PDB file of C-alpha atoms in Angstrom:
ATOM      1  CA  MET A   1       0.000   0.000   0.000  1.00  0.00           C
ATOM      2  CA  GLU A   2       2.994   2.297   0.512  1.00  0.00           C
ATOM      3  CA  ILE A   3       3.631   2.144  -3.239  1.00  0.00           C
ATOM      4  CA  ALA A   4      -0.001   2.980  -3.979  1.00  0.00           C
ATOM      5  CA  LEU A   5       0.270   5.930  -1.584  1.00  0.00           C
ATOM      6  CA  GLU A   6       3.423   7.109  -3.408  1.00  0.00           C
ATOM      7  CA  GLU A   7       1.464   6.989  -6.658  1.00  0.00           C
ATOM      8  CA  ALA A   8      -1.393   8.903  -5.026  1.00  0.00           C
ATOM      9  CA  ARG A   9       1.002  11.640  -3.858  1.00  0.00           C
ATOM     10  CA  ALA A  10       2.539  11.861  -7.323  1.00  0.00           C
ATOM     11  CA  ALA A  11      -0.941  12.162  -8.861  1.00  0.00           C
ATOM     12  CA  GLY A  12      -1.785  14.993  -6.474  1.00  0.00           C
ATOM     13  CA  ALA A  13       1.444  16.760  -7.404  1.00  0.00           C
ATOM     14  CA  ARG A  14       0.326  16.593 -11.055  1.00  0.00           C
ATOM     15  CA  GLY A  15      -2.995  18.242 -10.163  1.00  0.00           C
ATOM     16  CA  GLU A  16      -4.929  14.993 -10.367  1.00  0.00           C
ATOM     17  CA  VAL A  17      -7.198  13.659  -7.645  1.00  0.00           C
ATOM     18  CA  PRO A  18      -4.637  11.804  -5.484  1.00  0.00           C
ATOM     19  CA  VAL A  19      -5.443   8.128  -5.894  1.00  0.00           C
ATOM     20  CA  GLY A  20      -2.816   5.472  -6.521  1.00  0.00           C
ATOM     21  CA  ALA A  21      -2.825   1.762  -7.207  1.00  0.00           C
ATOM     22  CA  CYS A  22      -0.482  -1.130  -7.718  1.00  0.00           C
ATOM     23  CA  VAL A  23      -0.807  -4.693  -8.938  1.00  0.00           C
ATOM     24  CA  VAL A  24       1.322  -7.316  -7.218  1.00  0.00           C
ATOM     25  CA  LEU A  25       2.058 -10.983  -7.684  1.00  0.00           C
ATOM     26  CA  GLY A  26       3.217 -12.260  -4.322  1.00  0.00           C
ATOM     27  CA  ASP A  27       6.075  -9.940  -3.344  1.00  0.00           C
ATOM     28  CA  ARG A  28       6.610  -8.569  -6.840  1.00  0.00           C
ATOM     29  CA  VAL A  29       5.160  -5.247  -8.033  1.00  0.00           C
ATOM     30  CA  VAL A  30       3.901  -5.888 -11.566  1.00  0.00           C
ATOM     31  CA  ALA A  31       2.481  -2.436 -12.296  1.00  0.00           C
ATOM     32  CA  ARG A  32       1.800   0.826 -10.485  1.00  0.00           C
ATOM     33  CA  ALA A  33      -0.135   3.913 -11.498  1.00  0.00           C
ATOM     34  CA  GLY A  34      -1.751   7.085 -10.284  1.00  0.00           C
ATOM     35  CA  ASN A  35      -4.861   8.802 -11.532  1.00  0.00           C
ATOM     36  CA  ARG A  36      -4.311  10.616 -14.871  1.00  0.00           C
ATOM     37  CA  THR A  37      -7.825  11.510 -16.052  1.00  0.00           C
ATOM     38  CA  ARG A  38      -6.964  15.165 -16.664  1.00  0.00           C
ATOM     39  CA  GLU A  39      -3.556  14.711 -18.209  1.00  0.00           C
ATOM     40  CA  LEU A  40      -4.770  12.004 -20.597  1.00  0.00           C
ATOM     41  CA  HIS A  41      -8.200  13.556 -21.245  1.00  0.00           C
ATOM     42  CA  ASP A  42      -9.538  10.122 -20.404  1.00  0.00           C
ATOM     43  CA  PRO A  43     -12.414   9.595 -17.961  1.00  0.00           C
ATOM     44  CA  THR A  44     -11.391   5.940 -17.633  1.00  0.00           C
ATOM     45  CA  ALA A  45      -7.799   6.737 -16.579  1.00  0.00           C
ATOM     46  CA  HIS A  46      -8.362   6.013 -12.890  1.00  0.00           C
ATOM     47  CA  ALA A  47      -5.366   4.604 -11.022  1.00  0.00           C
ATOM     48  CA  GLU A  48      -6.843   1.099 -10.884  1.00  0.00           C
ATOM     49  CA  VAL A  49      -7.627   0.937 -14.617  1.00  0.00           C
ATOM     50  CA  LEU A  50      -4.155   2.204 -15.549  1.00  0.00           C
ATOM     51  CA  ALA A  51      -2.466  -0.267 -13.182  1.00  0.00           C
ATOM     52  CA  LEU A  52      -4.582  -3.161 -14.493  1.00  0.00           C
ATOM     53  CA  ARG A  53      -3.942  -2.232 -18.118  1.00  0.00           C
ATOM     54  CA  ALA A  54      -0.202  -1.922 -17.464  1.00  0.00           C
ATOM     55  CA  ALA A  55      -0.077  -5.281 -15.670  1.00  0.00           C
ATOM     56  CA  CYS A  56      -2.020  -6.950 -18.496  1.00  0.00           C
ATOM     57  CA  ALA A  57       0.410  -5.451 -21.007  1.00  0.00           C
ATOM     58  CA  VAL A  58       3.348  -6.846 -19.018  1.00  0.00           C
ATOM     59  CA  LEU A  59       1.762 -10.300 -18.943  1.00  0.00           C
ATOM     60  CA  GLY A  60       0.297 -10.244 -22.463  1.00  0.00           C
ATOM     61  CA  SER A  61      -2.989 -11.420 -20.989  1.00  0.00           C
ATOM     62  CA  GLU A  62      -6.331  -9.844 -20.267  1.00  0.00           C
ATOM     63  CA  ARG A  63      -6.533 -11.816 -17.037  1.00  0.00           C
ATOM     64  CA  LEU A  64      -4.428 -11.469 -13.902  1.00  0.00           C
ATOM     65  CA  GLY A  65      -5.351 -14.577 -11.946  1.00  0.00           C
ATOM     66  CA  GLY A  66      -3.369 -14.829  -8.711  1.00  0.00           C
ATOM     67  CA  HIS A  67      -2.547 -11.124  -8.746  1.00  0.00           C
ATOM     68  CA  ASP A  68      -3.690  -8.695  -6.063  1.00  0.00           C
ATOM     69  CA  LEU A  69      -4.478  -4.997  -6.320  1.00  0.00           C
ATOM     70  CA  TYR A  70      -3.823  -2.268  -3.790  1.00  0.00           C
ATOM     71  CA  VAL A  71      -5.587   1.076  -4.183  1.00  0.00           C
ATOM     72  CA  THR A  72      -5.725   4.024  -1.827  1.00  0.00           C
ATOM     73  CA  LEU A  73      -9.467   4.662  -2.279  1.00  0.00           C
ATOM     74  CA  GLU A  74     -12.511   2.418  -2.540  1.00  0.00           C
ATOM     75  CA  PRO A  75     -12.981   1.660  -6.248  1.00  0.00           C
ATOM     76  CA  CYS A  76     -15.839   3.235  -8.189  1.00  0.00           C
ATOM     77  CA  PRO A  77     -18.192   0.904 -10.110  1.00  0.00           C
ATOM     78  CA  MET A  78     -16.071   1.204 -13.265  1.00  0.00           C
ATOM     79  CA  CYS A  79     -12.890   0.131 -11.496  1.00  0.00           C
ATOM     80  CA  ALA A  80     -14.636  -2.485  -9.369  1.00  0.00           C
ATOM     81  CA  ALA A  81     -15.934  -4.157 -12.528  1.00  0.00           C
ATOM     82  CA  ALA A  82     -12.545  -3.861 -14.274  1.00  0.00           C
ATOM     83  CA  ILE A  83     -10.908  -5.545 -11.257  1.00  0.00           C
ATOM     84  CA  SER A  84     -13.417  -8.379 -11.581  1.00  0.00           C
ATOM     85  CA  PHE A  85     -12.851  -8.744 -15.346  1.00  0.00           C
ATOM     86  CA  ALA A  86      -9.101  -8.931 -14.714  1.00  0.00           C
ATOM     87  CA  ARG A  87      -9.687 -11.771 -12.229  1.00  0.00           C
ATOM     88  CA  ILE A  88      -7.786 -10.031  -9.437  1.00  0.00           C
ATOM     89  CA  GLY A  89      -7.601 -12.329  -6.420  1.00  0.00           C
ATOM     90  CA  ARG A  90      -7.506  -9.858  -3.538  1.00  0.00           C
ATOM     91  CA  LEU A  91      -8.486  -6.208  -3.497  1.00  0.00           C
ATOM     92  CA  TYR A  92      -6.955  -4.112  -0.719  1.00  0.00           C
ATOM     93  CA  PHE A  93      -8.247  -0.571  -0.474  1.00  0.00           C
ATOM     94  CA  GLY A  94      -7.574   2.376   1.808  1.00  0.00           C
ATOM     95  CA  ALA A  95     -10.161   5.096   2.351  1.00  0.00           C
ATOM     96  CA  SER A  96     -13.863   4.396   1.978  1.00  0.00           C
ATOM     97  CA  ASP A  97     -15.719   6.440  -0.636  1.00  0.00           C
ATOM     98  CA  PRO A  98     -19.333   6.939   0.438  1.00  0.00           C
ATOM     99  CA  LYS A  99     -19.852   9.580  -2.270  1.00  0.00           C
ATOM    100  CA  SER A 100     -18.654   7.697  -5.345  1.00  0.00           C
ATOM    101  CA  GLY A 101     -17.668   4.171  -4.310  1.00  0.00           C
ATOM    102  CA  GLY A 102     -19.028   1.068  -5.929  1.00  0.00           C
ATOM    103  CA  VAL A 103     -17.900  -1.769  -3.663  1.00  0.00           C
ATOM    104  CA  THR A 104     -19.431  -1.196  -0.211  1.00  0.00           C
ATOM    105  CA  VAL A 105     -21.991   1.430  -1.245  1.00  0.00           C
ATOM    106  CA  GLY A 106     -24.174   2.298  -4.225  1.00  0.00           C
ATOM    107  CA  ALA A 107     -23.806  -0.122  -7.121  1.00  0.00           C
ATOM    108  CA  ARG A 108     -22.035  -2.701  -4.886  1.00  0.00           C
ATOM    109  CA  VAL A 109     -20.665  -4.310  -8.028  1.00  0.00           C
ATOM    110  CA  TYR A 110     -19.589  -7.545  -6.342  1.00  0.00           C
ATOM    111  CA  SER A 111     -22.976  -8.194  -4.744  1.00  0.00           C
ATOM    112  CA  HIS A 112     -24.929  -9.264  -7.824  1.00  0.00           C
ATOM    113  CA  PRO A 113     -25.100 -12.482  -9.838  1.00  0.00           C
ATOM    114  CA  GLN A 114     -24.076 -10.431 -12.912  1.00  0.00           C
ATOM    115  CA  CYS A 115     -20.569 -10.245 -11.420  1.00  0.00           C
ATOM    116  CA  HIS A 116     -18.813 -13.442 -12.449  1.00  0.00           C
ATOM    117  CA  HIS A 117     -15.613 -13.084 -10.424  1.00  0.00           C
ATOM    118  CA  VAL A 118     -15.606 -11.608  -6.934  1.00  0.00           C
ATOM    119  CA  PRO A 119     -12.236 -10.761  -5.400  1.00  0.00           C
ATOM    120  CA  GLU A 120     -11.586 -11.026  -1.688  1.00  0.00           C
ATOM    121  CA  VAL A 121     -11.950  -7.463  -0.374  1.00  0.00           C
ATOM    122  CA  TYR A 122      -9.930  -5.944   2.472  1.00  0.00           C
ATOM    123  CA  ASP A 123     -10.755  -2.338   3.346  1.00  0.00           C
ATOM    124  CA  GLY A 124      -9.294   0.329   5.584  1.00  0.00           C
ATOM    125  CA  ILE A 125      -5.620  -0.393   4.751  1.00  0.00           C
ATOM    126  CA  ALA A 126      -3.662   2.788   5.608  1.00  0.00           C
ATOM    127  CA  ALA A 127      -6.991   4.559   5.287  1.00  0.00           C
ATOM    128  CA  GLY A 128      -5.940   7.538   7.401  1.00  0.00           C
ATOM    129  CA  GLU A 129      -3.094   8.574   5.123  1.00  0.00           C
ATOM    130  CA  ALA A 130      -5.121   7.917   1.941  1.00  0.00           C
ATOM    131  CA  GLU A 131      -7.964  10.053   3.261  1.00  0.00           C
ATOM    132  CA  ARG A 132      -5.643  12.828   4.399  1.00  0.00           C
ATOM    133  CA  LEU A 133      -4.174  13.111   0.897  1.00  0.00           C
ATOM    134  CA  LEU A 134      -7.662  13.465  -0.596  1.00  0.00           C
ATOM    135  CA  LYS A 135      -8.866  15.969   2.016  1.00  0.00           C
ATOM    136  CA  ASP A 136      -5.760  18.126   1.650  1.00  0.00           C
ATOM    137  CA  PHE A 137      -6.118  18.060  -2.132  1.00  0.00           C
ATOM    138  CA  PHE A 138      -9.740  19.162  -2.159  1.00  0.00           C
ATOM    139  CA  ALA A 139      -9.137  21.724   0.616  1.00  0.00           C
ATOM    140  CA  GLY A 140      -6.310  23.151  -1.519  1.00  0.00           C
ATOM    141  CA  ARG A 141      -8.580  23.364  -4.561  1.00  0.00           C
ATOM    142  CA  ARG A 142     -11.228  25.264  -2.617  1.00  0.00           C
ATOM    143  CA  ASP A 143      -8.696  27.895  -1.499  1.00  0.00           C
TER     144      ASP A 143
ATOM    145  CA  MET B   1     -26.954   2.160 -34.414  1.00  0.00           C
ATOM    146  CA  GLU B   2     -26.115   0.804 -37.873  1.00  0.00           C
ATOM    147  CA  ILE B   3     -22.525   1.993 -37.359  1.00  0.00           C
ATOM    148  CA  ALA B   4     -22.366   0.310 -33.957  1.00  0.00           C
ATOM    149  CA  LEU B   5     -23.643  -2.904 -35.580  1.00  0.00           C
ATOM    150  CA  GLU B   6     -20.925  -2.637 -38.250  1.00  0.00           C
ATOM    151  CA  GLU B   7     -18.350  -2.362 -35.466  1.00  0.00           C
ATOM    152  CA  ALA B   8     -19.907  -5.370 -33.723  1.00  0.00           C
ATOM    153  CA  ARG B   9     -19.681  -7.443 -36.920  1.00  0.00           C
ATOM    154  CA  ALA B  10     -16.050  -6.403 -37.397  1.00  0.00           C
ATOM    155  CA  ALA B  11     -15.273  -7.373 -33.790  1.00  0.00           C
ATOM    156  CA  GLY B  12     -16.827 -10.802 -34.329  1.00  0.00           C
ATOM    157  CA  ALA B  13     -14.758 -11.257 -37.496  1.00  0.00           C
ATOM    158  CA  ARG B  14     -11.644 -10.593 -35.356  1.00  0.00           C
ATOM    159  CA  GLY B  15     -12.678 -13.315 -32.915  1.00  0.00           C
ATOM    160  CA  GLU B  16     -13.851 -10.841 -30.294  1.00  0.00           C
ATOM    161  CA  VAL B  17     -17.277 -10.899 -28.654  1.00  0.00           C
ATOM    162  CA  PRO B  18     -19.295  -8.910 -31.230  1.00  0.00           C
ATOM    163  CA  VAL B  19     -20.197  -5.655 -29.536  1.00  0.00           C
ATOM    164  CA  GLY B  20     -19.851  -2.269 -31.190  1.00  0.00           C
ATOM    165  CA  ALA B  21     -20.311   1.331 -30.132  1.00  0.00           C
ATOM    166  CA  CYS B  22     -20.197   4.826 -31.512  1.00  0.00           C
ATOM    167  CA  VAL B  23     -20.203   8.310 -30.044  1.00  0.00           C
ATOM    168  CA  VAL B  24     -22.137  10.969 -31.924  1.00  0.00           C
ATOM    169  CA  LEU B  25     -22.639  14.696 -31.637  1.00  0.00           C
ATOM    170  CA  GLY B  26     -25.907  15.454 -33.385  1.00  0.00           C
ATOM    171  CA  ASP B  27     -25.513  13.938 -36.863  1.00  0.00           C
ATOM    172  CA  ARG B  28     -21.744  13.618 -36.663  1.00  0.00           C
ATOM    173  CA  VAL B  29     -19.941  10.389 -35.731  1.00  0.00           C
ATOM    174  CA  VAL B  30     -17.105  11.423 -33.405  1.00  0.00           C
ATOM    175  CA  ALA B  31     -15.701   7.974 -32.671  1.00  0.00           C
ATOM    176  CA  ARG B  32     -16.562   4.324 -33.298  1.00  0.00           C
ATOM    177  CA  ALA B  33     -15.117   1.128 -31.906  1.00  0.00           C
ATOM    178  CA  GLY B  34     -15.631  -2.575 -31.469  1.00  0.00           C
ATOM    179  CA  ASN B  35     -14.628  -4.805 -28.620  1.00  0.00           C
ATOM    180  CA  ARG B  36     -10.859  -5.557 -28.588  1.00  0.00           C
ATOM    181  CA  THR B  37     -10.246  -7.169 -25.184  1.00  0.00           C
ATOM    182  CA  ARG B  38      -8.399 -10.156 -26.641  1.00  0.00           C
ATOM    183  CA  GLU B  39      -6.368  -8.367 -29.266  1.00  0.00           C
ATOM    184  CA  LEU B  40      -5.213  -5.680 -26.840  1.00  0.00           C
ATOM    185  CA  HIS B  41      -4.870  -8.000 -23.815  1.00  0.00           C
ATOM    186  CA  ASP B  42      -6.966  -5.401 -22.017  1.00  0.00           C
ATOM    187  CA  PRO B  43     -10.016  -6.349 -19.933  1.00  0.00           C
ATOM    188  CA  THR B  44     -11.190  -2.727 -20.127  1.00  0.00           C
ATOM    189  CA  ALA B  45     -11.167  -2.611 -23.953  1.00  0.00           C
ATOM    190  CA  HIS B  46     -14.928  -2.953 -24.317  1.00  0.00           C
ATOM    191  CA  ALA B  47     -16.450  -1.193 -27.326  1.00  0.00           C
ATOM    192  CA  GLU B  48     -17.938   1.594 -25.188  1.00  0.00           C
ATOM    193  CA  VAL B  49     -14.681   2.351 -23.361  1.00  0.00           C
ATOM    194  CA  LEU B  50     -12.693   2.435 -26.613  1.00  0.00           C
ATOM    195  CA  ALA B  51     -15.272   4.686 -28.286  1.00  0.00           C
ATOM    196  CA  LEU B  52     -15.385   7.039 -25.294  1.00  0.00           C
ATOM    197  CA  ARG B  53     -11.580   7.210 -25.073  1.00  0.00           C
ATOM    198  CA  ALA B  54     -11.310   7.889 -28.809  1.00  0.00           C
ATOM    199  CA  ALA B  55     -13.957  10.618 -28.660  1.00  0.00           C
ATOM    200  CA  CYS B  56     -12.239  12.235 -25.666  1.00  0.00           C
ATOM    201  CA  ALA B  57      -8.931  12.147 -27.560  1.00  0.00           C
ATOM    202  CA  VAL B  58     -10.587  13.878 -30.544  1.00  0.00           C
ATOM    203  CA  LEU B  59     -12.020  16.573 -28.301  1.00  0.00           C
ATOM    204  CA  GLY B  60      -9.045  16.882 -25.941  1.00  0.00           C
ATOM    205  CA  SER B  61     -11.456  16.637 -23.039  1.00  0.00           C
ATOM    206  CA  GLU B  62     -12.374  14.017 -20.478  1.00  0.00           C
ATOM    207  CA  ARG B  63     -16.012  15.062 -20.783  1.00  0.00           C
ATOM    208  CA  LEU B  64     -18.358  14.632 -23.715  1.00  0.00           C
ATOM    209  CA  GLY B  65     -21.313  16.803 -22.709  1.00  0.00           C
ATOM    210  CA  GLY B  66     -23.968  16.890 -25.431  1.00  0.00           C
ATOM    211  CA  HIS B  67     -22.668  13.700 -27.020  1.00  0.00           C
ATOM    212  CA  ASP B  68     -24.684  10.503 -27.283  1.00  0.00           C
ATOM    213  CA  LEU B  69     -23.487   6.902 -27.298  1.00  0.00           C
ATOM    214  CA  TYR B  70     -24.909   3.979 -29.261  1.00  0.00           C
ATOM    215  CA  VAL B  71     -23.922   0.462 -28.275  1.00  0.00           C
ATOM    216  CA  THR B  72     -25.259  -2.871 -29.499  1.00  0.00           C
ATOM    217  CA  LEU B  73     -25.438  -4.464 -26.021  1.00  0.00           C
ATOM    218  CA  GLU B  74     -26.513  -3.247 -22.598  1.00  0.00           C
ATOM    219  CA  PRO B  75     -23.392  -1.824 -20.929  1.00  0.00           C
ATOM    220  CA  CYS B  76     -21.727  -3.693 -18.066  1.00  0.00           C
ATOM    221  CA  PRO B  77     -21.126  -1.790 -14.791  1.00  0.00           C
ATOM    222  CA  MET B  78     -17.645  -0.715 -15.951  1.00  0.00           C
ATOM    223  CA  CYS B  79     -18.945   0.817 -19.158  1.00  0.00           C
ATOM    224  CA  ALA B  80     -22.081   2.248 -17.549  1.00  0.00           C
ATOM    225  CA  ALA B  81     -19.909   4.132 -15.059  1.00  0.00           C
ATOM    226  CA  ALA B  82     -17.474   5.271 -17.782  1.00  0.00           C
ATOM    227  CA  ILE B  83     -20.438   6.621 -19.784  1.00  0.00           C
ATOM    228  CA  SER B  84     -21.509   8.569 -16.702  1.00  0.00           C
ATOM    229  CA  PHE B  85     -17.997   9.940 -16.071  1.00  0.00           C
ATOM    230  CA  ALA B  86     -17.845  11.102 -19.702  1.00  0.00           C
ATOM    231  CA  ARG B  87     -21.128  12.972 -19.218  1.00  0.00           C
ATOM    232  CA  ILE B  88     -22.792  11.274 -22.194  1.00  0.00           C
ATOM    233  CA  GLY B  89     -26.257  12.779 -22.715  1.00  0.00           C
ATOM    234  CA  ARG B  90     -28.184   9.868 -24.183  1.00  0.00           C
ATOM    235  CA  LEU B  91     -27.343   6.184 -24.112  1.00  0.00           C
ATOM    236  CA  TYR B  92     -28.975   4.055 -26.793  1.00  0.00           C
ATOM    237  CA  PHE B  93     -28.436   0.336 -26.478  1.00  0.00           C
ATOM    238  CA  GLY B  94     -29.551  -2.716 -28.426  1.00  0.00           C
ATOM    239  CA  ALA B  95     -29.782  -6.129 -26.804  1.00  0.00           C
ATOM    240  CA  SER B  96     -30.430  -6.504 -23.091  1.00  0.00           C
ATOM    241  CA  ASP B  97     -27.779  -8.345 -21.075  1.00  0.00           C
ATOM    242  CA  PRO B  98     -29.407 -10.131 -18.139  1.00  0.00           C
ATOM    243  CA  LYS B  99     -26.201 -12.120 -17.488  1.00  0.00           C
ATOM    244  CA  SER B 100     -23.645  -9.311 -17.291  1.00  0.00           C
ATOM    245  CA  GLY B 101     -25.461  -5.995 -17.709  1.00  0.00           C
ATOM    246  CA  GLY B 102     -25.148  -3.137 -15.254  1.00  0.00           C
ATOM    247  CA  VAL B 103     -27.870  -0.693 -16.307  1.00  0.00           C
ATOM    248  CA  THR B 104     -31.238  -2.454 -16.006  1.00  0.00           C
ATOM    249  CA  VAL B 105     -30.037  -5.422 -13.934  1.00  0.00           C
ATOM    250  CA  GLY B 106     -27.465  -6.216 -11.240  1.00  0.00           C
ATOM    251  CA  ALA B 107     -25.416  -3.202 -10.202  1.00  0.00           C
ATOM    252  CA  ARG B 108     -27.885  -0.797 -11.900  1.00  0.00           C
ATOM    253  CA  VAL B 109     -25.156   1.828 -11.903  1.00  0.00           C
ATOM    254  CA  TYR B 110     -27.454   4.776 -12.654  1.00  0.00           C
ATOM    255  CA  SER B 111     -29.863   3.988  -9.815  1.00  0.00           C
ATOM    256  CA  HIS B 112     -27.723   5.096  -6.874  1.00  0.00           C
ATOM    257  CA  PRO B 113     -26.844   8.492  -5.391  1.00  0.00           C
ATOM    258  CA  GLN B 114     -23.152   7.591  -5.938  1.00  0.00           C
ATOM    259  CA  CYS B 115     -23.751   8.136  -9.668  1.00  0.00           C
ATOM    260  CA  HIS B 116     -23.361  11.853 -10.297  1.00  0.00           C
ATOM    261  CA  HIS B 117     -24.462  12.024 -13.928  1.00  0.00           C
ATOM    262  CA  VAL B 118     -27.264   9.857 -15.264  1.00  0.00           C
ATOM    263  CA  PRO B 119     -27.722   9.719 -19.040  1.00  0.00           C
ATOM    264  CA  GLU B 120     -31.119   9.298 -20.647  1.00  0.00           C
ATOM    265  CA  VAL B 121     -31.353   5.602 -21.491  1.00  0.00           C
ATOM    266  CA  TYR B 122     -33.135   4.144 -24.536  1.00  0.00           C
ATOM    267  CA  ASP B 123     -33.053   0.360 -24.830  1.00  0.00           C
ATOM    268  CA  GLY B 124     -34.024  -2.203 -27.449  1.00  0.00           C
ATOM    269  CA  ILE B 125     -32.684  -0.244 -30.467  1.00  0.00           C
ATOM    270  CA  ALA B 126     -32.120  -2.807 -33.258  1.00  0.00           C
ATOM    271  CA  ALA B 127     -31.989  -5.367 -30.469  1.00  0.00           C
ATOM    272  CA  GLY B 128     -32.858  -8.300 -32.737  1.00  0.00           C
ATOM    273  CA  GLU B 129     -29.824  -7.882 -34.969  1.00  0.00           C
ATOM    274  CA  ALA B 130     -27.490  -7.147 -32.030  1.00  0.00           C
ATOM    275  CA  GLU B 131     -28.687 -10.280 -30.238  1.00  0.00           C
ATOM    276  CA  ARG B 132     -28.424 -12.415 -33.388  1.00  0.00           C
ATOM    277  CA  LEU B 133     -24.756 -11.440 -33.802  1.00  0.00           C
ATOM    278  CA  LEU B 134     -24.001 -12.477 -30.213  1.00  0.00           C
ATOM    279  CA  LYS B 135     -25.949 -15.754 -30.412  1.00  0.00           C
ATOM    280  CA  ASP B 136     -24.297 -16.744 -33.699  1.00  0.00           C
ATOM    281  CA  PHE B 137     -20.867 -15.920 -32.264  1.00  0.00           C
ATOM    282  CA  PHE B 138     -21.294 -18.016 -29.133  1.00  0.00           C
ATOM    283  CA  ALA B 139     -22.969 -20.859 -31.069  1.00  0.00           C
ATOM    284  CA  GLY B 140     -19.960 -20.843 -33.427  1.00  0.00           C
ATOM    285  CA  ARG B 141     -17.536 -21.001 -30.492  1.00  0.00           C
ATOM    286  CA  ARG B 142     -19.346 -24.011 -29.018  1.00  0.00           C
ATOM    287  CA  ASP B 143     -19.035 -25.925 -32.304  1.00  0.00           C
TER     288      ASP B 143
END
């Protein structure tokens, strides 16, 4: 999660909402990314999607069975579904996202029979630091 | 929708699940795409995501206000959320997808307060042809 937090800080420094993610296989970091929606003019360029796409490119496969994903914020429905499609084994996330999340609130993507692969979900990992980054970012934007 | 169906047929001819999409602004086609998850080794490379990303690249913006999206199949939760993030005005889709859809079934992405932009949704547009393409594709794979 420390690597995901580094990516979140780097995203914030670029003027992006500070969210970071990394894909790991055991002890090995396969891909890491921060949010780049503004820079890339791409509404799908959330940290999770970029990390998944990069890991798939490394493996030459659209599936990442046995891989885990760390992300500093609860995934939105788009990312939650992408994580399922990629067959991620374990999802570790930091801060909860009651406003836009799609795992524990709202769409609850993993809670329906239309979701064909459900990762194990572990929440609240380094949540304090992940949340602080987001709060500071949005407080800075309001100033 | 005829353009989306053309993209679906082309996807099927490439060995991909035959789904196609296009983004329009009034009468103008801004971007069109078919599913390329296998070719690109990218679980996020659904027709809708590729069409949205291409349209955003054309416009140099992560938002497509005033644009509409046609897709031959009911979007999954990933695509439904991406369509919302892109601020698509109207979503026209063809066949329903009770097994994996995320608009009218399952996650019902647009039905929660965590979804901050809800497009107008029109279903069943050329649904017969869209469904026939999918059924023929999967029947062919079983043979």
